[in-house]
Short mmCIF file of C-alpha atoms in Angstrom, two decimals:
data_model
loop_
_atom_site.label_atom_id
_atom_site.label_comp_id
_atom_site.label_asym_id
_atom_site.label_seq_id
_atom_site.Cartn_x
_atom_site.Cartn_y
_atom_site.Cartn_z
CA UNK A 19 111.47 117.76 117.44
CA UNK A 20 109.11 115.02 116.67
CA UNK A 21 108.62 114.80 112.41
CA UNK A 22 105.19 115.71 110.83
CA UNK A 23 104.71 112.42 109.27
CA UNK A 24 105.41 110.78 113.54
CA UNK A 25 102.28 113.09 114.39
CA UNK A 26 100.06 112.02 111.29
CA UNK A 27 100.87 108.21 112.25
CA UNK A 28 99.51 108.88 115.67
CA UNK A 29 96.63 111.27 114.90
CA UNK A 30 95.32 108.06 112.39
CA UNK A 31 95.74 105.60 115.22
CA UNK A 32 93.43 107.98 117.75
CA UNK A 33 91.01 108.54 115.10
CA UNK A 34 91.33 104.52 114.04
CA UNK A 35 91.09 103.46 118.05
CA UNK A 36 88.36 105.90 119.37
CA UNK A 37 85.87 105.63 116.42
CA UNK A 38 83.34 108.50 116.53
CA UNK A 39 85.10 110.03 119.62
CA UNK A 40 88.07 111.23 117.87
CA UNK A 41 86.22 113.18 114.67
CA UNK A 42 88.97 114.96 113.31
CA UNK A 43 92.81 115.19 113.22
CA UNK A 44 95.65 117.53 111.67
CA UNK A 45 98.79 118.66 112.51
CA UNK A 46 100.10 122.62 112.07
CA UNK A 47 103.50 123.77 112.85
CA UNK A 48 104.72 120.98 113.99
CA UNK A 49 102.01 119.66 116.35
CA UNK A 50 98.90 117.38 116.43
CA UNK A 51 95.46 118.63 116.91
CA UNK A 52 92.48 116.80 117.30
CA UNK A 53 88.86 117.05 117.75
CA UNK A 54 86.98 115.00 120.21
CA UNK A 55 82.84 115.10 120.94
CA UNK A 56 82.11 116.91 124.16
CA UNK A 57 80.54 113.92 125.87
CA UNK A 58 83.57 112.02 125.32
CA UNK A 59 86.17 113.98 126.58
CA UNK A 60 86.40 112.11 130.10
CA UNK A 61 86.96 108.74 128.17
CA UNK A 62 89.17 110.14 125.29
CA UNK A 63 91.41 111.73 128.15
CA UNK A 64 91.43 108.64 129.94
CA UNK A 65 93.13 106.74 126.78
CA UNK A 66 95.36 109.79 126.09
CA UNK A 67 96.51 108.98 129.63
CA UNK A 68 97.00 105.32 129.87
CA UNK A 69 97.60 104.08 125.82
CA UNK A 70 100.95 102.85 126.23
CA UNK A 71 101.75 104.59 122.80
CA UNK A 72 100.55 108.03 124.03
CA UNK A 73 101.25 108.30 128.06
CA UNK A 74 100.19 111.71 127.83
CA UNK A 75 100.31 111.85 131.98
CA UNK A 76 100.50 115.76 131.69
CA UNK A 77 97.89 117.87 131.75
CA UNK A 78 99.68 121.48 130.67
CA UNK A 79 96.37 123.47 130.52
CA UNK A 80 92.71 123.85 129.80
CA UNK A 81 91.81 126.95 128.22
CA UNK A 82 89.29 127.80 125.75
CA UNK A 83 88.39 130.46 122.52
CA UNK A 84 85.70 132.22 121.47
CA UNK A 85 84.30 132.17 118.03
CA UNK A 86 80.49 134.13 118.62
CA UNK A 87 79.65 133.20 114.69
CA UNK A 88 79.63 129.51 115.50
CA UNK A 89 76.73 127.83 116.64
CA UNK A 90 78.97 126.18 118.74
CA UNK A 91 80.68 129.02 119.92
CA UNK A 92 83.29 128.05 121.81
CA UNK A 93 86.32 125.37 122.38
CA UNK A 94 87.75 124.49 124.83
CA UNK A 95 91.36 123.43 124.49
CA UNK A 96 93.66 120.74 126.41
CA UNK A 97 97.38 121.04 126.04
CA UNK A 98 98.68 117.51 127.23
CA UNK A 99 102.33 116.59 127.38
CA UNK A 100 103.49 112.83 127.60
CA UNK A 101 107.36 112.75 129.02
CA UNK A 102 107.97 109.07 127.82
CA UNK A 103 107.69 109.82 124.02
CA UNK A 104 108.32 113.44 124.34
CA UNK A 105 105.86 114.60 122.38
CA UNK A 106 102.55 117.18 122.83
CA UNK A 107 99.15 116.68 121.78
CA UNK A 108 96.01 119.46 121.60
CA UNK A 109 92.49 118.20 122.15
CA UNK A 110 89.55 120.40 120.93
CA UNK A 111 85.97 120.47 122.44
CA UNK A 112 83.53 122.32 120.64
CA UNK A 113 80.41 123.50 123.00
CA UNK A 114 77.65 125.93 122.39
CA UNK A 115 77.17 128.84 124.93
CA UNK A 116 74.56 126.98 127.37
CA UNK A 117 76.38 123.43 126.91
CA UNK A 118 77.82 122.07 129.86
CA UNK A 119 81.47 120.10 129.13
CA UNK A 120 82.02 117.20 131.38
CA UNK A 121 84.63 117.78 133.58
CA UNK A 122 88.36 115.88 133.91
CA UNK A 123 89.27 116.34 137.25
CA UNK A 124 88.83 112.70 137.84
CA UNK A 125 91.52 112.18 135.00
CA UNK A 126 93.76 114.97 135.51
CA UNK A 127 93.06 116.15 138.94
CA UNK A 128 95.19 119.27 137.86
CA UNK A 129 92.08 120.18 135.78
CA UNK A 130 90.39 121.63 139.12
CA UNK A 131 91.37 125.36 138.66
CA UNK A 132 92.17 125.22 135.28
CA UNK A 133 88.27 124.91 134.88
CA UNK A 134 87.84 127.11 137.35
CA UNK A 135 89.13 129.74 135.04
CA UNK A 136 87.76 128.85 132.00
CA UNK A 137 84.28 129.27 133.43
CA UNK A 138 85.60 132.45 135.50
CA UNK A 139 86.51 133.98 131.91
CA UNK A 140 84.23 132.54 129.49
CA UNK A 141 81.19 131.36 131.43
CA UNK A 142 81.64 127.65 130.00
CA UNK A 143 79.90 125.17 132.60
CA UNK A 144 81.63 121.96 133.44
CA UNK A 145 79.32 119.19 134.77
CA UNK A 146 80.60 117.12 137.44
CA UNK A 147 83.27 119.36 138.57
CA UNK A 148 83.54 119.34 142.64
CA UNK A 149 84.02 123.38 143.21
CA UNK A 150 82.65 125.26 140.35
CA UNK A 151 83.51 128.63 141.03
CA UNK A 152 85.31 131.91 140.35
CA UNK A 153 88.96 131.90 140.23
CA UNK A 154 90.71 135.47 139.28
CA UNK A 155 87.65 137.40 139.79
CA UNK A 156 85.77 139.09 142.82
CA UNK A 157 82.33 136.61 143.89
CA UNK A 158 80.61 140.00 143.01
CA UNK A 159 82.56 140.13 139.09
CA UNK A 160 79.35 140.68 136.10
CA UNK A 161 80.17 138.59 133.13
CA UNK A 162 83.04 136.57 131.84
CA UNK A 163 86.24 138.85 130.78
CA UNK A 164 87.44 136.82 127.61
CA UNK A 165 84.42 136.55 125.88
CA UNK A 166 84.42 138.54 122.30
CA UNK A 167 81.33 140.64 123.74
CA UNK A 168 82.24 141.71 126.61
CA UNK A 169 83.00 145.71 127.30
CA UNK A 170 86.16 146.41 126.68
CA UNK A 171 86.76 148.57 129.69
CA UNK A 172 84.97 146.22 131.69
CA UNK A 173 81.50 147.31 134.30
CA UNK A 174 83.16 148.00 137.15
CA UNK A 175 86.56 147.84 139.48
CA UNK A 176 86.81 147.76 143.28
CA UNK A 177 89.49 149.30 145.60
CA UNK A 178 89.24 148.78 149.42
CA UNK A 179 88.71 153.42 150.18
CA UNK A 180 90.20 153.86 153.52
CA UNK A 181 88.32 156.75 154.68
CA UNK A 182 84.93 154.27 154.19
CA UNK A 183 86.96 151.30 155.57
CA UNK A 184 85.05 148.98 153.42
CA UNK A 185 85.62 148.00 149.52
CA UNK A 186 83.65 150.06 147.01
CA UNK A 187 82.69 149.06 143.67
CA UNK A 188 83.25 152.08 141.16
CA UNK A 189 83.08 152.53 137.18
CA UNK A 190 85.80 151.44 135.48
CA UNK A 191 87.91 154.67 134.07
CA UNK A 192 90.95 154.69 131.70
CA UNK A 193 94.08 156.52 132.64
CA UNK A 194 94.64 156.82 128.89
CA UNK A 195 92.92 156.78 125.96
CA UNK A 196 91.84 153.22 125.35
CA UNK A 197 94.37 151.17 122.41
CA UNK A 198 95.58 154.41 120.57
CA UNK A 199 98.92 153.67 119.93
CA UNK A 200 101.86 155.48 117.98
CA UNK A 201 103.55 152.81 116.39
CA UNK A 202 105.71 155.02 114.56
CA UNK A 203 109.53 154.78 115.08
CA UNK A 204 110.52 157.71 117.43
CA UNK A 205 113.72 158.30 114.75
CA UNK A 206 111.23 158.34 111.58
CA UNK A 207 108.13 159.68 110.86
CA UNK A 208 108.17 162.24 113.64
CA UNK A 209 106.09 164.77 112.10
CA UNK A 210 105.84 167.13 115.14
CA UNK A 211 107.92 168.95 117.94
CA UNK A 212 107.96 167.48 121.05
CA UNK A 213 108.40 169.67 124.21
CA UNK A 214 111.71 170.47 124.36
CA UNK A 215 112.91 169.93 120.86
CA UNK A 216 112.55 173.78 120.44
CA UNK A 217 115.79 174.20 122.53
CA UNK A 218 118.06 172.15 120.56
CA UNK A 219 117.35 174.67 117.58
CA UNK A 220 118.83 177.67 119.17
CA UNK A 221 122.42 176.38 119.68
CA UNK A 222 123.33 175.79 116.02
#
């Protein structure tokens, strides 16, 4: 595992070598983050890419998180991995809700569906990508899943009925009571019979 102080060297150079691109660098549990202005993600990605001293040539994923306090509410996050110096790098994007992100594919052409989802989950728009669209959702789906305010059992789920022979949309119900969890030990804290305890009584 590559040291801290390896990771602070290199976060300094990016920061030093893409002035006012790179804002921001740090590195937690033994990785680097940094955080790079929205409009120049194409160019910073480029130079993670090429630098000879970075070679990142792998795009892991693109995800994102949201933070609905934030003016900017959301970042997106790209997980890069660069075989020759086997190391890993994390590049930020902060965006506000109706801010488009320019898109990577022409950097990482891997970046296609990984965008794909992050607008199919959080509704973040990326300009210039060729095929904008939903991913893990149905064309029909209301709203993006991983946002912080969306219902947590959903609007609605569809199942193909076979006596209609068509798909119908229906309201989504819970088989079980939503997150209510016993996370008590089944060999301590029992403080009631289950069914079928009562026999065990009646030998002794």
């Amino acid at each position: 595992m590559e040291n801290d102080e390896s990771l602070r060297g290199l976060g300094a150079r990016l920061v030093e070598a893409l002035p006012g691109q790179v804002t921001a660098f740090r590195v937690a549990h033994h990785e680097l983050m940094i955080d790079v202005s929205a409009a120049d993600i194409v160019d910073v990605m480029t130079f993670l890419r090429d630098d000879a001293g970075c070679l990142f040539r792998e795009l892991i994923d693109v995800t994102a998180v949201d933070y609905p306090e934030r003016p900017q509410r959301f970042e997106v996050v790209y997980n890069l991995l660069s075989l020759r110096h086997n190391r890993r790098i994390r590049a930020k994007v902060a965006c506000a809700e109706d801010a488009p992100v320019p898109s990577v594919v022409e950097v990482f052409p891997v970046a296609n569906w990984f965008e794909r989802e992050v607008w199919d989950m959080y509704g973040i728009m990326f300009s210039g990508h060729p095929d904008l669209r939903r991913i893990l959702t149905d064309y029909g789906f209301e709203g993006h899943p991983l946002r912080k305010d969306f219902p947590l059992t959903g609007f609605v789920e569809l199942r193909y009925d076979e006596a209609e022979k068509r798909v119908v949309y229906e309201p989504v119900t819970l088989t079980q009571e939503f997150r209510t969890f016993d996370f008590l030990s089944p060999w301590e804290g029992m403080t009631r019979v289950l069914p079928g305890d009562e026999k065990a009584g009646k030998g002794e």
